[in-house]
Each structure stands twice: as C-alpha cells, then as structure tokens.
Coordinates of N, CA, C and O in Angstrom, one line a residue:
M1 N 23.9 -19.2 -2.5 CA 23.0 -18.8 -1.5 C 21.8 -18.1 -2.2 O 21.9 -17.2 -3.0
E2 N 20.6 -18.7 -1.9 CA 19.4 -18.2 -2.5 C 18.9 -16.9 -1.8 O 19.0 -16.7 -0.6
K3 N 18.5 -15.9 -2.6 CA 18.1 -14.6 -2.0 C 16.6 -14.7 -1.7 O 15.8 -15.1 -2.5
H4 N 16.3 -14.4 -0.4 CA 14.9 -14.5 0.1 C 14.2 -13.1 -0.3 O 14.7 -12.1 0.0
Q5 N 13.1 -13.3 -1.0 CA 12.4 -12.1 -1.4 C 11.0 -12.0 -0.8 O 10.3 -13.0 -0.8
I6 N 10.8 -10.9 -0.1 CA 9.5 -10.7 0.5 C 8.5 -10.2 -0.6 O 8.8 -9.4 -1.4
Q7 N 7.3 -10.8 -0.6 CA 6.3 -10.5 -1.6 C 5.3 -9.6 -0.9 O 4.8 -9.8 0.2
Y8 N 4.9 -8.6 -1.7 CA 3.8 -7.7 -1.3 C 2.7 -7.7 -2.2 O 2.9 -8.0 -3.4
Q9 N 1.5 -7.4 -1.7 CA 0.3 -7.3 -2.6 C -0.6 -6.2 -2.1 O -0.6 -5.9 -0.9
T10 N -1.2 -5.5 -3.1 CA -2.1 -4.4 -2.7 C -3.5 -5.0 -2.5 O -4.0 -5.8 -3.3
V11 N -4.1 -4.7 -1.4 CA -5.4 -5.2 -1.0 C -6.4 -4.0 -1.0 O -6.2 -2.9 -0.4
H12 N -7.5 -4.2 -1.8 CA -8.6 -3.2 -1.8 C -9.8 -3.8 -1.1 O -10.2 -4.9 -1.4
F13 N -10.3 -3.0 -0.1 CA -11.5 -3.6 0.6 C -12.2 -2.4 1.2 O -11.8 -1.2 1.1
Q14 N -13.4 -2.7 1.8 CA -14.1 -1.7 2.5 C -13.9 -1.8 4.0 O -14.1 -2.9 4.6
L15 N -13.5 -0.8 4.7 CA -13.3 -0.8 6.1 C -14.2 0.2 6.8 O -14.2 1.4 6.6
N16 N -15.2 -0.4 7.5 CA -16.2 0.4 8.2 C -16.9 1.4 7.3 O -17.1 2.5 7.6
G17 N -17.2 0.9 6.1 CA -18.0 1.6 5.1 C -17.2 2.5 4.2 O -17.7 3.1 3.3
K18 N -15.8 2.5 4.3 CA -15.0 3.4 3.5 C -14.1 2.5 2.6 O -13.5 1.5 3.1
D19 N -14.0 2.8 1.3 CA -13.1 2.1 0.4 C -11.7 2.4 0.8 O -11.3 3.6 0.8
V20 N -10.8 1.4 1.0 CA -9.4 1.6 1.3 C -8.6 0.7 0.6 O -9.1 -0.3 0.0
E21 N -7.3 0.9 0.5 CA -6.3 0.0 0.0 C -5.0 0.1 0.7 O -4.7 1.2 1.2
R22 N -4.3 -1.0 0.8 CA -3.0 -1.0 1.4 C -2.1 -2.0 0.7 O -2.6 -3.1 0.3
T23 N -0.8 -1.8 0.6 CA 0.1 -2.8 0.1 C 0.7 -3.4 1.4 O 1.2 -2.8 2.3
V24 N 0.5 -4.8 1.4 CA 0.9 -5.5 2.6 C 1.8 -6.7 2.3 O 1.7 -7.2 1.1
D25 N 2.6 -7.1 3.2 CA 3.3 -8.4 3.1 C 2.3 -9.5 3.0 O 1.3 -9.5 3.8
V26 N 2.4 -10.4 2.0 CA 1.4 -11.5 1.8 C 1.3 -12.4 3.0 O 0.3 -13.1 3.1
R27 N 2.2 -12.3 4.0 CA 2.2 -13.2 5.2 C 1.5 -12.5 6.3 O 1.3 -13.1 7.4
A28 N 1.2 -11.2 6.2 CA 0.6 -10.4 7.3 C -0.8 -10.8 7.6 O -1.6 -11.1 6.7
S29 N -1.1 -10.8 8.9 CA -2.5 -11.2 9.3 C -3.4 -9.9 9.2 O -2.9 -8.8 9.1
L30 N -4.7 -10.1 9.1 CA -5.6 -9.0 9.0 C -5.5 -8.2 10.3 O -5.6 -7.0 10.3
T31 N -5.3 -8.9 11.5 CA -5.1 -8.1 12.7 C -4.0 -7.1 12.6 O -4.1 -5.9 12.9
D32 N -2.8 -7.6 12.1 CA -1.7 -6.6 12.0 C -2.0 -5.5 11.0 O -1.6 -4.3 11.3
M33 N -2.6 -5.8 9.9 CA -2.9 -4.7 8.9 C -3.9 -3.7 9.6 O -3.7 -2.5 9.5
L34 N -4.9 -4.2 10.2 CA -5.9 -3.3 10.8 C -5.3 -2.4 11.9 O -5.6 -1.2 12.0
R35 N -4.5 -3.0 12.8 CA -3.9 -2.3 13.9 C -2.8 -1.4 13.4 O -2.8 -0.2 13.7
N36 N -1.9 -1.9 12.6 CA -0.7 -1.1 12.2 C -1.0 -0.1 11.1 O -0.5 1.1 11.2
D37 N -1.7 -0.4 10.1 CA -1.9 0.5 9.0 C -3.2 1.4 9.1 O -3.2 2.4 8.5
F38 N -4.2 0.9 9.9 CA -5.4 1.7 10.0 C -5.7 2.1 11.4 O -6.7 2.8 11.7
R39 N -4.9 1.8 12.4 CA -5.0 2.2 13.8 C -6.4 1.7 14.4 O -6.9 2.4 15.2
M40 N -6.8 0.6 14.0 CA -8.1 0.0 14.5 C -7.7 -0.7 15.8 O -7.5 -2.0 15.8
T41 N -7.5 0.0 16.9 CA -7.0 -0.6 18.1 C -8.1 -1.4 18.9 O -7.7 -2.0 19.9
S42 N -9.3 -1.4 18.4 CA -10.3 -2.3 19.0 C -10.0 -3.8 18.7 O -10.4 -4.7 19.4
V43 N -9.2 -4.0 17.6 CA -8.8 -5.3 17.2 C -7.7 -5.7 18.1 O -6.5 -5.3 17.9
K44 N -7.9 -6.5 19.1 CA -6.9 -6.9 20.1 C -6.0 -8.0 19.6 O -6.5 -8.9 19.0
K45 N -4.7 -8.0 20.0 CA -3.8 -9.1 19.8 C -3.9 -9.9 21.1 O -3.3 -9.5 22.1
G46 N -4.5 -11.1 21.0 CA -4.6 -11.9 22.2 C -3.7 -13.1 22.0 O -2.5 -13.0 22.1
C47 N -4.3 -14.2 21.7 CA -3.5 -15.5 21.6 C -2.8 -15.6 20.3 O -1.8 -16.3 20.2
E48 N -3.3 -15.0 19.2 CA -2.7 -15.0 17.9 C -2.8 -16.4 17.2 O -2.0 -16.7 16.3
V49 N -3.6 -17.3 17.7 CA -3.8 -18.6 17.1 C -5.3 -18.9 16.9 O -5.7 -20.1 16.8
G50 N -6.2 -17.9 17.0 CA -7.6 -18.1 16.8 C -8.4 -18.8 17.9 O -9.5 -19.3 17.6
E51 N -7.9 -18.7 19.1 CA -8.6 -19.3 20.2 C -9.4 -18.4 21.2 O -10.3 -18.8 21.8
C52 N -9.0 -17.1 21.3 CA -9.5 -16.3 22.3 C -10.6 -15.3 21.8 O -11.4 -14.8 22.7
G53 N -10.7 -15.0 20.6 CA -11.7 -14.1 20.0 C -11.5 -12.6 20.2 O -12.3 -11.8 19.8
A54 N -10.4 -12.2 20.8 CA -10.1 -10.8 21.1 C -9.9 -10.0 19.8 O -10.2 -8.8 19.7
C55 N -9.5 -10.7 18.7 CA -9.3 -10.0 17.4 C -10.4 -10.1 16.5 O -10.3 -9.7 15.3
N56 N -11.6 -10.5 17.0 CA -12.7 -10.7 16.1 C -13.1 -9.5 15.3 O -13.2 -8.4 15.9
V57 N -13.4 -9.7 14.0 CA -14.0 -8.6 13.2 C -15.1 -9.2 12.3 O -15.2 -10.5 12.2
L58 N -15.9 -8.4 11.7 CA -16.9 -8.9 10.8 C -16.4 -8.8 9.4 O -16.0 -7.7 9.0
I59 N -16.5 -9.8 8.6 CA -16.1 -9.8 7.2 C -17.3 -10.3 6.4 O -17.8 -11.4 6.6
D60 N -17.8 -9.3 5.6 CA -19.1 -9.5 4.9 C -20.1 -10.0 5.9 O -20.9 -10.9 5.5
G61 N -20.2 -9.5 7.1 CA -21.2 -9.8 8.0 C -21.0 -11.0 8.9 O -21.8 -11.3 9.8
E62 N -19.9 -11.7 8.7 CA -19.6 -12.9 9.5 C -18.4 -12.7 10.4 O -17.4 -12.1 9.9
A63 N -18.5 -13.2 11.6 CA -17.4 -13.0 12.6 C -16.2 -13.9 12.2 O -16.4 -15.1 12.0
F64 N -15.0 -13.3 12.2 CA -13.8 -14.1 12.0 C -12.7 -13.6 13.0 O -12.7 -12.5 13.3
N65 N -11.9 -14.6 13.4 CA -10.7 -14.2 14.1 C -9.7 -13.7 13.2 O -9.1 -14.4 12.3
S66 N -9.4 -12.4 13.2 CA -8.5 -11.8 12.2 C -7.1 -12.1 12.4 O -6.3 -11.9 11.5
C67 N -6.7 -12.8 13.5 CA -5.3 -13.2 13.7 C -4.9 -14.4 12.8 O -3.7 -14.5 12.5
I68 N -5.9 -15.1 12.4 CA -5.6 -16.3 11.5 C -6.2 -16.1 10.1 O -6.4 -17.0 9.4
Y69 N -6.5 -14.8 9.8 CA -7.1 -14.5 8.5 C -6.0 -13.6 7.8 O -5.7 -12.5 8.4
L70 N -5.5 -14.0 6.7 CA -4.5 -13.2 6.1 C -5.1 -11.9 5.5 O -6.2 -11.9 5.0
A71 N -4.3 -10.8 5.6 CA -4.7 -9.5 5.2 C -5.1 -9.6 3.7 O -6.1 -8.9 3.3
V72 N -4.4 -10.3 2.9 CA -4.7 -10.4 1.4 C -6.0 -11.0 1.1 O -6.6 -10.7 0.1
W73 N -6.5 -11.8 2.1 CA -7.9 -12.4 1.9 C -9.0 -11.4 2.0 O -10.1 -11.7 1.6
A74 N -8.7 -10.2 2.5 CA -9.7 -9.2 2.6 C -10.0 -8.5 1.3 O -11.0 -7.7 1.2
E75 N -9.3 -8.9 0.2 CA -9.5 -8.3 -1.1 C -11.0 -8.3 -1.5 O -11.6 -9.4 -1.5
G76 N -11.6 -7.1 -1.7 CA -13.0 -7.1 -2.2 C -14.0 -7.3 -1.1 O -15.2 -7.3 -1.4
K77 N -13.6 -7.4 0.2 CA -14.5 -7.7 1.3 C -15.0 -6.4 2.0 O -14.3 -5.4 1.8
K78 N -16.0 -6.6 2.8 CA -16.4 -5.5 3.7 C -16.0 -5.9 5.1 O -16.5 -6.9 5.7
V79 N -15.1 -5.2 5.7 CA -14.6 -5.5 7.0 C -15.2 -4.4 8.0 O -15.1 -3.2 7.7
R80 N -15.7 -4.9 9.1 CA -16.2 -4.0 10.2 C -15.5 -4.3 11.5 O -15.3 -5.5 11.9
T81 N -15.1 -3.2 12.1 CA -14.5 -3.3 13.5 C -15.4 -2.6 14.4 O -16.4 -2.0 14.0
L82 N -15.0 -2.7 15.7 CA -15.9 -2.0 16.7 C -16.0 -0.5 16.4 O -17.0 0.1 16.6
E83 N -14.9 0.1 15.9 CA -14.9 1.5 15.5 C -16.1 1.9 14.5 O -16.6 3.0 14.5
G84 N -16.4 0.9 13.7 CA -17.5 1.1 12.7 C -18.9 1.0 13.3 O -19.8 1.3 12.5
L85 N -19.0 0.7 14.5 CA -20.4 0.6 15.1 C -20.8 1.9 15.7 O -22.0 2.1 15.9
L86 N -19.9 2.9 15.9 CA -20.3 4.1 16.5 C -21.2 4.9 15.6 O -21.0 4.9 14.3
G87 N -22.1 5.7 16.1 CA -22.9 6.6 15.3 C -22.1 7.8 14.8 O -21.0 8.0 15.2
P88 N -22.8 8.6 14.0 CA -22.1 9.8 13.4 C -21.5 10.8 14.4 O -20.5 11.4 14.1
N89 N -22.1 10.9 15.5 CA -21.6 11.8 16.6 C -20.9 11.0 17.7 O -20.8 11.5 18.8
G90 N -20.4 9.8 17.4 CA -19.7 9.0 18.4 C -20.6 8.3 19.4 O -20.1 7.7 20.4
E91 N -21.9 8.2 19.1 CA -22.8 7.5 20.1 C -22.7 6.0 19.9 O -22.4 5.5 18.8
L92 N -22.9 5.3 21.0 CA -22.8 3.9 21.1 C -23.9 3.2 20.4 O -25.0 3.7 20.4
S93 N -23.7 2.1 19.8 CA -24.7 1.3 19.2 C -25.5 0.6 20.3 O -25.1 0.7 21.5
D94 N -26.7 0.1 20.0 CA -27.5 -0.5 21.0 C -26.8 -1.7 21.8 O -26.9 -1.8 23.0
I95 N -26.0 -2.5 21.1 CA -25.3 -3.6 21.7 C -24.2 -3.1 22.6 O -24.0 -3.6 23.7
Q96 N -23.5 -2.0 22.2 CA -22.5 -1.4 23.0 C -23.1 -0.9 24.3 O -22.5 -1.1 25.4
Q97 N -24.2 -0.2 24.2 CA -24.9 0.4 25.3 C -25.4 -0.7 26.3 O -25.3 -0.5 27.5
A98 N -25.8 -1.8 25.7 CA -26.3 -2.9 26.5 C -25.1 -3.5 27.3 O -25.3 -3.9 28.5
F99 N -23.9 -3.6 26.7 CA -22.8 -4.0 27.5 C -22.5 -3.1 28.7 O -22.1 -3.6 29.8
V100 N -22.6 -1.8 28.5 CA -22.4 -0.9 29.6 C -23.5 -1.1 30.6 O -23.2 -1.2 31.8
D101 N -24.8 -1.1 30.2 CA -25.9 -1.2 31.1 C -25.9 -2.4 31.9 O -26.3 -2.4 33.1
E102 N -25.4 -3.5 31.3 CA -25.5 -4.8 32.0 C -24.1 -5.1 32.7 O -23.9 -6.3 33.2
A103 N -23.2 -4.2 32.8 CA -21.9 -4.4 33.4 C -21.2 -5.6 32.8 O -20.6 -6.4 33.5
A104 N -21.3 -5.7 31.5 CA -20.7 -6.8 30.8 C -19.2 -6.5 30.4 O -18.6 -7.3 29.7
I105 N -18.7 -5.4 30.9 CA -17.3 -5.0 30.6 C -16.6 -4.8 31.9 O -17.1 -4.1 32.8
Q106 N -15.5 -5.4 32.1 CA -14.6 -5.1 33.2 C -13.3 -4.6 32.7 O -13.1 -3.4 32.5
C107 N -12.3 -5.5 32.4 CA -11.1 -4.9 31.9 C -11.2 -4.4 30.4 O -10.5 -3.5 30.0
G108 N -12.2 -5.0 29.7 CA -12.5 -4.5 28.3 C -11.7 -5.2 27.2 O -12.0 -4.9 26.0
F109 N -10.7 -6.0 27.5 CA -9.9 -6.6 26.4 C -10.7 -7.5 25.5 O -10.6 -7.4 24.3
C110 N -11.6 -8.2 26.0 CA -12.4 -9.2 25.2 C -13.6 -8.5 24.6 O -14.3 -9.1 23.7
S111 N -14.0 -7.3 25.1 CA -15.3 -6.7 24.7 C -15.5 -6.5 23.2 O -16.6 -6.8 22.7
P112 N -14.5 -5.9 22.5 CA -14.8 -5.7 21.1 C -15.1 -6.9 20.3 O -16.0 -7.0 19.5
G113 N -14.4 -8.0 20.6 CA -14.6 -9.3 19.9 C -16.0 -9.8 20.2 O -16.7 -10.3 19.3
F114 N -16.4 -9.8 21.5 CA -17.7 -10.3 21.9 C -18.8 -9.4 21.2 O -19.8 -10.0 20.7
I115 N -18.6 -8.1 21.2 CA -19.6 -7.2 20.6 C -19.8 -7.5 19.2 O -20.9 -7.6 18.6
L116 N -18.7 -7.7 18.4 CA -18.8 -8.0 17.0 C -19.5 -9.3 16.7 O -20.3 -9.5 15.8
T117 N -19.2 -10.3 17.5 CA -19.9 -11.6 17.4 C -21.4 -11.4 17.7 O -22.3 -11.9 17.0
A118 N -21.7 -10.6 18.7 CA -23.1 -10.2 19.0 C -23.8 -9.5 17.9 O -24.9 -9.8 17.6
V119 N -23.0 -8.7 17.2 CA -23.6 -8.0 16.0 C -24.0 -9.0 14.9 O -25.1 -8.9 14.4
E120 N -23.1 -10.0 14.7 CA -23.5 -11.1 13.7 C -24.8 -11.8 14.2 O -25.7 -12.0 13.4
I121 N -24.8 -12.1 15.5 CA -26.0 -12.8 16.0 C -27.3 -12.0 15.8 O -28.3 -12.4 15.4
L122 N -27.2 -10.7 16.2 CA -28.3 -9.8 16.2 C -28.8 -9.5 14.8 O -30.0 -9.4 14.5
E123 N -27.8 -9.4 13.8 CA -28.2 -9.1 12.5 C -28.8 -10.2 11.7 O -29.4 -10.1 10.7
S124 N -28.8 -11.4 12.3 CA -29.4 -12.6 11.7 C -31.0 -12.4 11.8 O -31.7 -13.0 11.1
G125 N -31.4 -11.6 12.8 CA -32.8 -11.4 13.0 C -33.6 -12.6 13.6 O -34.8 -12.6 13.7
K126 N -32.8 -13.6 14.1 CA -33.4 -14.8 14.7 C -33.5 -14.6 16.2 O -32.7 -13.9 16.8
E127 N -34.4 -15.4 16.8 CA -34.5 -15.5 18.3 C -33.8 -16.8 18.7 O -34.1 -17.8 18.2
Y128 N -32.8 -16.6 19.6 CA -32.0 -17.7 20.0 C -32.3 -18.0 21.5 O -32.6 -17.1 22.3
T129 N -32.2 -19.3 21.9 CA -32.3 -19.7 23.3 C -31.0 -19.3 24.0 O -30.0 -19.0 23.4
D130 N -31.1 -19.4 25.3 CA -29.9 -19.1 26.1 C -28.8 -20.1 25.7 O -27.6 -19.7 25.6
D131 N -29.1 -21.4 25.5 CA -28.1 -22.4 25.2 C -27.5 -22.0 23.8 O -26.3 -22.2 23.6
E132 N -28.3 -21.6 22.9 CA -27.8 -21.3 21.5 C -26.9 -20.1 21.6 O -25.9 -20.0 21.0
L133 N -27.3 -19.1 22.4 CA -26.5 -17.9 22.5 C -25.1 -18.2 23.2 O -24.1 -17.7 22.7
R134 N -25.2 -19.1 24.2 CA -23.9 -19.5 24.8 C -23.0 -20.2 23.8 O -21.8 -19.9 23.8
K135 N -23.5 -21.0 23.0 CA -22.7 -21.7 22.0 C -22.2 -20.7 21.0 O -21.0 -20.8 20.6
L136 N -23.0 -19.8 20.5 CA -22.6 -18.8 19.5 C -21.5 -17.9 20.1 O -20.6 -17.4 19.3
L137 N -21.5 -17.6 21.4 CA -20.5 -16.7 22.0 C -19.3 -17.5 22.5 O -18.4 -16.9 23.1
S138 N -19.3 -18.8 22.4 CA -18.3 -19.6 23.0 C -16.9 -19.5 22.4 O -15.9 -20.0 23.0
G139 N -16.7 -18.8 21.3 CA -15.4 -18.6 20.7 C -14.6 -17.5 21.4 O -13.6 -17.1 20.8
H140 N -15.0 -17.1 22.5 CA -14.4 -15.9 23.2 C -14.0 -16.3 24.6 O -14.7 -17.0 25.3
L141 N -12.8 -15.8 25.0 CA -12.4 -16.0 26.4 C -12.5 -14.7 27.1 O -12.0 -13.7 26.6
C142 N -13.0 -14.8 28.3 CA -13.1 -13.6 29.2 C -12.6 -14.0 30.6 O -13.1 -15.0 31.1
R143 N -11.7 -13.3 31.2 CA -11.2 -13.6 32.5 C -11.9 -12.9 33.6 O -11.6 -13.1 34.8
C144 N -12.7 -11.9 33.3 CA -13.3 -11.0 34.3 C -14.7 -11.2 34.6 O -15.1 -11.2 35.8
T145 N -15.6 -11.3 33.6 CA -17.0 -11.1 33.8 C -17.8 -12.3 34.3 O -18.9 -12.2 34.8
G146 N -17.3 -13.5 34.0 CA -18.1 -14.7 34.3 C -19.1 -15.0 33.3 O -20.0 -15.8 33.4
Y147 N -19.1 -14.2 32.2 CA -20.0 -14.4 31.0 C -21.5 -14.1 31.1 O -22.1 -13.8 30.2
E148 N -22.0 -14.2 32.3 CA -23.5 -14.1 32.5 C -23.9 -12.7 32.0 O -25.0 -12.5 31.4
N149 N -23.2 -11.6 32.4 CA -23.6 -10.3 32.1 C -23.5 -10.1 30.5 O -24.3 -9.3 30.0
I150 N -22.5 -10.7 29.9 CA -22.4 -10.6 28.5 C -23.6 -11.3 27.8 O -24.2 -10.7 26.9
L151 N -23.9 -12.5 28.3 CA -25.1 -13.2 27.7 C -26.4 -12.3 27.9 O -27.2 -12.2 27.0
R152 N -26.5 -11.7 29.1 CA -27.7 -10.9 29.4 C -27.7 -9.7 28.4 O -28.8 -9.3 27.9
A153 N -26.6 -9.1 28.1 CA -26.6 -7.9 27.2 C -27.0 -8.3 25.8 O -27.8 -7.6 25.2
V154 N -26.5 -9.4 25.4 CA -26.8 -9.9 24.0 C -28.3 -10.2 23.9 O -29.0 -9.9 23.0
K155 N -28.8 -11.0 25.0 CA -30.2 -11.4 25.0 C -31.1 -10.2 25.1 O -32.1 -10.1 24.3
K156 N -30.8 -9.2 25.9 CA -31.6 -8.0 26.1 C -31.7 -7.3 24.7 O -32.8 -6.9 24.3
T157 N -30.6 -7.1 24.0 CA -30.6 -6.4 22.7 C -31.3 -7.2 21.7 O -32.1 -6.7 20.9
M158 N -31.2 -8.6 21.7 CA -31.9 -9.4 20.7 C -33.4 -9.2 20.9 O -34.1 -9.0 19.9
Y159 N -33.9 -9.3 22.1 CA -35.3 -9.2 22.3 C -35.8 -7.8 21.9 O -36.9 -7.6 21.3
K160 N -35.0 -6.8 22.3 CA -35.4 -5.4 21.9 C -35.5 -5.2 20.4 O -36.5 -4.6 19.9
R161 N -34.5 -5.7 19.7 CA -34.5 -5.6 18.2 C -35.7 -6.4 17.6 O -36.2 -6.1 16.5
L162 N -36.1 -7.5 18.2 CA -37.2 -8.3 17.7 C -38.5 -7.7 18.1 O -39.6 -8.3 17.8
G163 N -38.5 -6.7 18.9 CA -39.7 -6.0 19.4 C -40.5 -6.9 20.4 O -41.7 -6.8 20.5
K164 N -39.8 -7.7 21.2 CA -40.4 -8.6 22.2 C -40.0 -8.2 23.6 O -38.9 -7.5 23.8
E165 N -40.8 -8.6 24.5 CA -40.5 -8.4 25.9 C -39.5 -9.4 26.4 O -39.6 -10.6 26.0
L166 N -38.5 -9.0 27.2 CA -37.5 -9.9 27.7 C -38.2 -10.8 28.8 O -38.8 -10.3 29.7
P167 N -38.2 -12.1 28.6 CA -38.8 -13.0 29.6 C -38.1 -12.9 30.9 O -36.9 -12.7 31.0
Q168 N -38.9 -13.0 32.0 CA -38.4 -12.8 33.3 C -37.8 -14.0 33.9 O -38.1 -15.1 33.7

C-alpha cells in the first residue's frame, strides 16, 4: 500500500500592501488561504468553479477568480481584496461609496467581487462605453440588483476619475 503524502509549500506575497507568508497545502485555492489563514471574509465562496465572480481578487492589478487560482501561484504577487480598499481610518473608496450611493448593493454577496473588477476597470484610466462596461462586468452573477445600479456606480466613478461630466 502506497503512503499518500500531502505536500506543503511556503508562499510569500503581498496582501493589501503588507508582505506576508504562509505554508499551505499545494492543492489549496487562493480563496481558502485568504479566508482561512488571513480572515479576508470579503472573498466569498460561491460556485467554486470560476463562474460567479464572488471570490474575485486583484492579483498584480488584474481581476482573478481566486477559487480556481492555486494559493501557491500567489508567490511573489501583489494580492488585493476588498479589505485593502479602505482608507487609513476605515473610510470607503470612491467605488465603494458609489455602490452605496447608487443602491448597487442588496444582499451584498456579489459586491466585493464586482467592486474589485470595477477597480481594475477604473485603474486602466480608460473611458468605456456602456456595452464595454457590461462585457467587463459580465463575469459576475448577482441575484438581487438587476445589474443596472452596479453599471451606474462604475460608470459614475469612471467619469469622476476621468474628470468628466456624466452624460445624461
């Protein structure tokens, strides 16, 4: 009988601006490491197959579904979760405030993932059309809002960051 051996690896990465390390099972998802080892509860466990976007995080500025991203792949990367968007005194970022202002949050389960994808969109510095924004946000499932308020929050923040007036 062959003895099954679990393999572990130490991962060094930056989490919300802080250098961290953890020894993890090489089969563990980034979602599990972030939730279990770092208590990043904004990273939601939804479908666990990369379809719903609830577990979305930014890795080196790009949105990824952390449920299908192995924790060991985070080696040397910069990982941002929703917790990393708060200001030094806990104040909301502009996109978080826009979600509140536009009533883009109902149950809130999908919100962290949507907001992190919105951060990637906003940090590009580009102006997108409504159709382009819809496509960029399409990797997320929301059962409550009907998406329009989410689109409006992202669009409003995009125009504000670009220093432009929101078209009526």
